[in-house]
PDB file of C-alpha atoms in Angstrom:
ATOM      1  CA  UNK A  21      -5.120  -2.958 -20.419  1.00  0.00           C
ATOM      2  CA  UNK A  22      -2.615  -0.465 -19.074  1.00  0.00           C
ATOM      3  CA  UNK A  23       0.177  -2.829 -20.057  1.00  0.00           C
ATOM      4  CA  UNK A  24      -0.901  -2.529 -23.696  1.00  0.00           C
ATOM      5  CA  UNK A  25      -0.638   1.266 -23.597  1.00  0.00           C
ATOM      6  CA  UNK A  26       3.123   1.485 -24.099  1.00  0.00           C
ATOM      7  CA  UNK A  27       6.340  -0.468 -23.462  1.00  0.00           C
ATOM      8  CA  UNK A  28       6.891   1.642 -20.331  1.00  0.00           C
ATOM      9  CA  UNK A  29       3.410   0.800 -19.019  1.00  0.00           C
ATOM     10  CA  UNK A  30       3.988  -2.863 -19.817  1.00  0.00           C
ATOM     11  CA  UNK A  31       7.286  -2.860 -17.911  1.00  0.00           C
ATOM     12  CA  UNK A  32       5.645  -1.142 -14.930  1.00  0.00           C
ATOM     13  CA  UNK A  33       2.812  -3.701 -14.908  1.00  0.00           C
ATOM     14  CA  UNK A  34       5.289  -6.581 -15.044  1.00  0.00           C
ATOM     15  CA  UNK A  35       7.288  -5.032 -12.190  1.00  0.00           C
ATOM     16  CA  UNK A  36       4.176  -4.747 -10.021  1.00  0.00           C
ATOM     17  CA  UNK A  37       3.248  -8.335 -10.850  1.00  0.00           C
ATOM     18  CA  UNK A  38       6.720  -9.594  -9.943  1.00  0.00           C
ATOM     19  CA  UNK A  39       6.666  -7.817  -6.574  1.00  0.00           C
ATOM     20  CA  UNK A  40       3.117  -9.003  -5.836  1.00  0.00           C
ATOM     21  CA  UNK A  41       4.131 -12.601  -6.573  1.00  0.00           C
ATOM     22  CA  UNK A  42       7.208 -12.188  -4.362  1.00  0.00           C
ATOM     23  CA  UNK A  43       5.072 -10.835  -1.484  1.00  0.00           C
ATOM     24  CA  UNK A  44       2.733 -13.795  -1.849  1.00  0.00           C
ATOM     25  CA  UNK A  45       5.620 -16.286  -1.931  1.00  0.00           C
ATOM     26  CA  UNK A  46       7.052 -14.753   1.256  1.00  0.00           C
ATOM     27  CA  UNK A  47       3.667 -15.148   2.997  1.00  0.00           C
ATOM     28  CA  UNK A  48       3.136 -11.405   3.347  1.00  0.00           C
ATOM     29  CA  UNK A  49      -0.418 -11.574   1.946  1.00  0.00           C
ATOM     30  CA  UNK A  50      -1.684 -14.118   4.502  1.00  0.00           C
ATOM     31  CA  UNK A  51      -2.713 -11.469   7.041  1.00  0.00           C
ATOM     32  CA  UNK A  52      -2.586  -8.277   5.004  1.00  0.00           C
ATOM     33  CA  UNK A  53      -4.238  -6.809   1.956  1.00  0.00           C
ATOM     34  CA  UNK A  54      -2.537  -5.177  -0.991  1.00  0.00           C
ATOM     35  CA  UNK A  55      -4.046  -1.997  -2.398  1.00  0.00           C
ATOM     36  CA  UNK A  56      -2.967  -0.612  -5.782  1.00  0.00           C
ATOM     37  CA  UNK A  57      -2.523   3.089  -5.011  1.00  0.00           C
ATOM     38  CA  UNK A  58      -3.189   4.451  -8.511  1.00  0.00           C
ATOM     39  CA  UNK A  59      -6.699   2.992  -8.527  1.00  0.00           C
ATOM     40  CA  UNK A  60      -7.570   5.024  -5.404  1.00  0.00           C
ATOM     41  CA  UNK A  61      -6.090   8.492  -5.886  1.00  0.00           C
ATOM     42  CA  UNK A  62      -8.651   9.881  -3.401  1.00  0.00           C
ATOM     43  CA  UNK A  63      -7.172   7.688  -0.665  1.00  0.00           C
ATOM     44  CA  UNK A  64      -3.639   8.831  -1.242  1.00  0.00           C
ATOM     45  CA  UNK A  65      -3.896  12.500  -2.215  1.00  0.00           C
ATOM     46  CA  UNK A  66      -3.175  15.146   0.392  1.00  0.00           C
ATOM     47  CA  UNK A  67      -6.527  16.894   0.081  1.00  0.00           C
ATOM     48  CA  UNK A  68      -8.610  13.762  -0.619  1.00  0.00           C
ATOM     49  CA  UNK A  69      -9.778  15.058  -4.002  1.00  0.00           C
ATOM     50  CA  UNK A  70      -7.758  12.560  -6.015  1.00  0.00           C
ATOM     51  CA  UNK A  71      -6.099  15.356  -7.959  1.00  0.00           C
ATOM     52  CA  UNK A  72      -2.368  15.589  -7.447  1.00  0.00           C
ATOM     53  CA  UNK A  73      -1.158  18.853  -6.005  1.00  0.00           C
ATOM     54  CA  UNK A  74       2.023  20.498  -7.273  1.00  0.00           C
ATOM     55  CA  UNK A  75       4.926  18.181  -6.417  1.00  0.00           C
ATOM     56  CA  UNK A  76       2.713  15.518  -4.832  1.00  0.00           C
ATOM     57  CA  UNK A  77       3.896  11.976  -5.553  1.00  0.00           C
ATOM     58  CA  UNK A  78       2.417   8.586  -4.744  1.00  0.00           C
ATOM     59  CA  UNK A  79       3.847   5.104  -4.442  1.00  0.00           C
ATOM     60  CA  UNK A  80       2.559   2.019  -6.284  1.00  0.00           C
ATOM     61  CA  UNK A  81       1.000  -0.150  -3.577  1.00  0.00           C
ATOM     62  CA  UNK A  82       0.089  -0.202   0.094  1.00  0.00           C
ATOM     63  CA  UNK A  83       0.185  -3.414   2.108  1.00  0.00           C
ATOM     64  CA  UNK A  84      -2.244  -2.988   5.013  1.00  0.00           C
ATOM     65  CA  UNK A  85      -2.579  -5.208   8.042  1.00  0.00           C
ATOM     66  CA  UNK A  86      -4.783  -4.618  11.065  1.00  0.00           C
ATOM     67  CA  UNK A  87      -3.584  -5.662  14.469  1.00  0.00           C
ATOM     68  CA  UNK A  88      -4.861  -4.909  17.910  1.00  0.00           C
ATOM     69  CA  UNK A  89      -5.593  -1.154  17.709  1.00  0.00           C
ATOM     70  CA  UNK A  90      -2.964  -0.678  14.987  1.00  0.00           C
ATOM     71  CA  UNK A  91      -3.192  -0.017  11.264  1.00  0.00           C
ATOM     72  CA  UNK A  92       0.143  -1.204   9.918  1.00  0.00           C
ATOM     73  CA  UNK A  93       0.749   0.221   6.437  1.00  0.00           C
ATOM     74  CA  UNK A  94       3.722  -0.669   4.277  1.00  0.00           C
ATOM     75  CA  UNK A  95       4.059   1.691   1.331  1.00  0.00           C
ATOM     76  CA  UNK A  96       5.684   0.018  -1.650  1.00  0.00           C
ATOM     77  CA  UNK A  97       7.311   1.618  -4.671  1.00  0.00           C
ATOM     78  CA  UNK A  98       8.405  -0.522  -7.617  1.00  0.00           C
ATOM     79  CA  UNK A  99      10.760   0.560 -10.384  1.00  0.00           C
ATOM     80  CA  UNK A 100      11.544  -1.431 -13.511  1.00  0.00           C
ATOM     81  CA  UNK A 101      15.008  -0.801 -14.890  1.00  0.00           C
ATOM     82  CA  UNK A 102      17.356  -2.256 -17.454  1.00  0.00           C
ATOM     83  CA  UNK A 103      21.123  -2.337 -17.122  1.00  0.00           C
ATOM     84  CA  UNK A 104      23.012  -0.405 -14.486  1.00  0.00           C
ATOM     85  CA  UNK A 105      21.060   2.119 -12.455  1.00  0.00           C
ATOM     86  CA  UNK A 106      22.347   4.944 -10.204  1.00  0.00           C
ATOM     87  CA  UNK A 107      20.831   3.445  -7.068  1.00  0.00           C
ATOM     88  CA  UNK A 108      21.105   6.318  -4.582  1.00  0.00           C
ATOM     89  CA  UNK A 109      19.200   8.811  -6.742  1.00  0.00           C
ATOM     90  CA  UNK A 110      16.566   6.193  -7.510  1.00  0.00           C
ATOM     91  CA  UNK A 111      16.243   5.283  -3.814  1.00  0.00           C
ATOM     92  CA  UNK A 112      15.752   8.937  -2.869  1.00  0.00           C
ATOM     93  CA  UNK A 113      13.034   9.321  -5.493  1.00  0.00           C
ATOM     94  CA  UNK A 114      11.283   6.147  -4.323  1.00  0.00           C
ATOM     95  CA  UNK A 115      11.413   7.290  -0.704  1.00  0.00           C
ATOM     96  CA  UNK A 116       9.763  10.608  -1.581  1.00  0.00           C
ATOM     97  CA  UNK A 117       6.920   8.765  -3.298  1.00  0.00           C
ATOM     98  CA  UNK A 118       6.347   6.437  -0.344  1.00  0.00           C
ATOM     99  CA  UNK A 119       6.552   9.235   2.227  1.00  0.00           C
ATOM    100  CA  UNK A 120       4.040  11.301   0.236  1.00  0.00           C
ATOM    101  CA  UNK A 121       1.530   8.452   0.234  1.00  0.00           C
ATOM    102  CA  UNK A 122       2.020   7.833   3.948  1.00  0.00           C
ATOM    103  CA  UNK A 123       1.585  11.512   4.776  1.00  0.00           C
ATOM    104  CA  UNK A 124      -1.617  11.728   2.745  1.00  0.00           C
ATOM    105  CA  UNK A 125      -3.064   8.653   4.449  1.00  0.00           C
ATOM    106  CA  UNK A 126      -2.018   9.812   7.927  1.00  0.00           C
ATOM    107  CA  UNK A 127      -3.474  13.301   7.435  1.00  0.00           C
ATOM    108  CA  UNK A 128      -6.758  12.110   5.993  1.00  0.00           C
ATOM    109  CA  UNK A 129      -7.591   9.068   8.095  1.00  0.00           C
ATOM    110  CA  UNK A 130      -5.590   9.325  11.321  1.00  0.00           C
ATOM    111  CA  UNK A 131      -5.700  13.021  12.138  1.00  0.00           C
ATOM    112  CA  UNK A 132      -7.614  13.317  15.413  1.00  0.00           C
ATOM    113  CA  UNK A 133      -8.381  16.974  14.719  1.00  0.00           C
ATOM    114  CA  UNK A 134     -10.455  16.241  11.616  1.00  0.00           C
ATOM    115  CA  UNK A 135     -14.130  16.934  12.235  1.00  0.00           C
ATOM    116  CA  UNK A 136     -15.085  14.324   9.634  1.00  0.00           C
ATOM    117  CA  UNK A 137     -12.662  11.682  10.928  1.00  0.00           C
ATOM    118  CA  UNK A 138     -15.345   9.020  11.391  1.00  0.00           C
ATOM    119  CA  UNK A 139     -16.599   9.497   7.838  1.00  0.00           C
ATOM    120  CA  UNK A 140     -13.073   9.367   6.454  1.00  0.00           C
ATOM    121  CA  UNK A 141     -12.247   6.183   8.362  1.00  0.00           C
ATOM    122  CA  UNK A 142     -15.528   4.657   7.211  1.00  0.00           C
ATOM    123  CA  UNK A 143     -14.512   5.325   3.610  1.00  0.00           C
ATOM    124  CA  UNK A 144     -11.109   3.715   4.256  1.00  0.00           C
ATOM    125  CA  UNK A 145     -12.756   0.735   5.964  1.00  0.00           C
ATOM    126  CA  UNK A 146     -14.972   0.148   2.914  1.00  0.00           C
ATOM    127  CA  UNK A 147     -11.968   0.074   0.607  1.00  0.00           C
ATOM    128  CA  UNK A 148     -10.122  -2.266   2.974  1.00  0.00           C
ATOM    129  CA  UNK A 149     -13.211  -4.483   3.218  1.00  0.00           C
ATOM    130  CA  UNK A 150     -13.395  -4.722  -0.590  1.00  0.00           C
ATOM    131  CA  UNK A 151      -9.753  -5.839  -0.858  1.00  0.00           C
ATOM    132  CA  UNK A 152     -10.129  -8.187   2.111  1.00  0.00           C
ATOM    133  CA  UNK A 153     -13.060  -9.923   0.388  1.00  0.00           C
ATOM    134  CA  UNK A 154     -11.081 -10.097  -2.834  1.00  0.00           C
ATOM    135  CA  UNK A 155      -8.065 -11.535  -1.033  1.00  0.00           C
ATOM    136  CA  UNK A 156     -10.258 -14.085   0.712  1.00  0.00           C
ATOM    137  CA  UNK A 157     -11.962 -15.017  -2.579  1.00  0.00           C
ATOM    138  CA  UNK A 158      -8.549 -15.777  -4.114  1.00  0.00           C
ATOM    139  CA  UNK A 159      -7.555 -17.702  -0.983  1.00  0.00           C
ATOM    140  CA  UNK A 160      -4.630 -15.409  -0.233  1.00  0.00           C
ATOM    141  CA  UNK A 161      -5.774 -14.408   3.258  1.00  0.00           C
ATOM    142  CA  UNK A 162      -5.238 -16.993   5.972  1.00  0.00           C
ATOM    143  CA  UNK A 163      -8.614 -18.201   7.261  1.00  0.00           C
ATOM    144  CA  UNK A 164      -7.438 -18.183  10.899  1.00  0.00           C
ATOM    145  CA  UNK A 165      -6.682 -14.455  10.653  1.00  0.00           C
ATOM    146  CA  UNK A 166      -9.974 -13.412   9.037  1.00  0.00           C
ATOM    147  CA  UNK A 167     -11.979 -12.904  12.225  1.00  0.00           C
ATOM    148  CA  UNK A 168      -9.310 -10.746  13.884  1.00  0.00           C
ATOM    149  CA  UNK A 169      -8.945  -8.631  10.740  1.00  0.00           C
ATOM    150  CA  UNK A 170     -12.700  -8.014  10.526  1.00  0.00           C
ATOM    151  CA  UNK A 171     -12.897  -7.126  14.235  1.00  0.00           C
ATOM    152  CA  UNK A 172     -10.151  -4.531  13.857  1.00  0.00           C
ATOM    153  CA  UNK A 173     -11.783  -3.227  10.689  1.00  0.00           C
ATOM    154  CA  UNK A 174     -15.006  -2.579  12.649  1.00  0.00           C
ATOM    155  CA  UNK A 175     -12.969  -0.766  15.301  1.00  0.00           C
ATOM    156  CA  UNK A 176     -11.311   1.394  12.658  1.00  0.00           C
ATOM    157  CA  UNK A 177     -14.674   2.835  11.677  1.00  0.00           C
ATOM    158  CA  UNK A 178     -15.543   3.770  15.252  1.00  0.00           C
ATOM    159  CA  UNK A 179     -12.277   4.915  16.766  1.00  0.00           C
ATOM    160  CA  UNK A 180      -8.942   6.266  15.708  1.00  0.00           C
ATOM    161  CA  UNK A 181      -6.425   3.418  15.704  1.00  0.00           C
ATOM    162  CA  UNK A 182      -2.672   3.916  15.827  1.00  0.00           C
ATOM    163  CA  UNK A 183      -1.153   4.353  12.361  1.00  0.00           C
ATOM    164  CA  UNK A 184       2.271   2.832  11.721  1.00  0.00           C
ATOM    165  CA  UNK A 185       4.001   3.285   8.409  1.00  0.00           C
ATOM    166  CA  UNK A 186       6.825   1.369   6.790  1.00  0.00           C
ATOM    167  CA  UNK A 187       8.503   1.695   3.422  1.00  0.00           C
ATOM    168  CA  UNK A 188       9.747  -0.890   0.941  1.00  0.00           C
ATOM    169  CA  UNK A 189      11.284  -0.113  -2.415  1.00  0.00           C
ATOM    170  CA  UNK A 190      11.848  -2.723  -5.101  1.00  0.00           C
ATOM    171  CA  UNK A 191      13.864  -2.426  -8.274  1.00  0.00           C
ATOM    172  CA  UNK A 192      13.044  -5.072 -10.835  1.00  0.00           C
ATOM    173  CA  UNK A 193      16.014  -5.498 -13.135  1.00  0.00           C
ATOM    174  CA  UNK A 194      16.203  -8.816 -14.933  1.00  0.00           C
ATOM    175  CA  UNK A 195      19.582  -7.943 -16.428  1.00  0.00           C
ATOM    176  CA  UNK A 196      21.104  -6.855 -13.112  1.00  0.00           C
ATOM    177  CA  UNK A 197      22.762  -8.782 -10.315  1.00  0.00           C
ATOM    178  CA  UNK A 198      20.625 -10.328  -7.605  1.00  0.00           C
ATOM    179  CA  UNK A 199      20.671  -8.529  -4.251  1.00  0.00           C
ATOM    180  CA  UNK A 200      19.839 -10.023  -0.896  1.00  0.00           C
ATOM    181  CA  UNK A 201      19.831  -6.744   1.015  1.00  0.00           C
ATOM    182  CA  UNK A 202      17.009  -4.270   0.461  1.00  0.00           C
ATOM    183  CA  UNK A 203      17.986  -0.963  -1.107  1.00  0.00           C
ATOM    184  CA  UNK A 204      15.746   1.180   1.079  1.00  0.00           C
TER     185      UNK A 204
END
């Protein structure tokens, strides 16, 4: 429905779809779940309210995998462009969006000084569980990895796991030249 809102919204939706399909083709969704950030502003806002603070920016998606005592989060920003694009300025902007999302998640769910840390992690675990079930329903998640993911998800609720963040920026430009090296 968002794609019908305007040509810009349609282009953004197509860009997200292209990157999601690429992640699936590369096997990145076999042991990780993909969360659309805009649907969960409470997860990725600095104060947890869901309302953006002055200057606060969020990325488009977060690819989350759970490994032994580690929450591995890849923050993904997607831009749709036509023609030539000043890449360095765009890359800087994308990086700020991804770093903002990572900082919000780190401060809310992996801050050992939070009194309500267990409650916050429980909220995160419920969102991750929802997307895990969805991924499994669509047969994206590898069945051999399901048990390990669920075990680590249970641990997340009880104890503070190590949080590792990564960033990936994608520029979808059908008129541009194909690049093999990532921009960011």
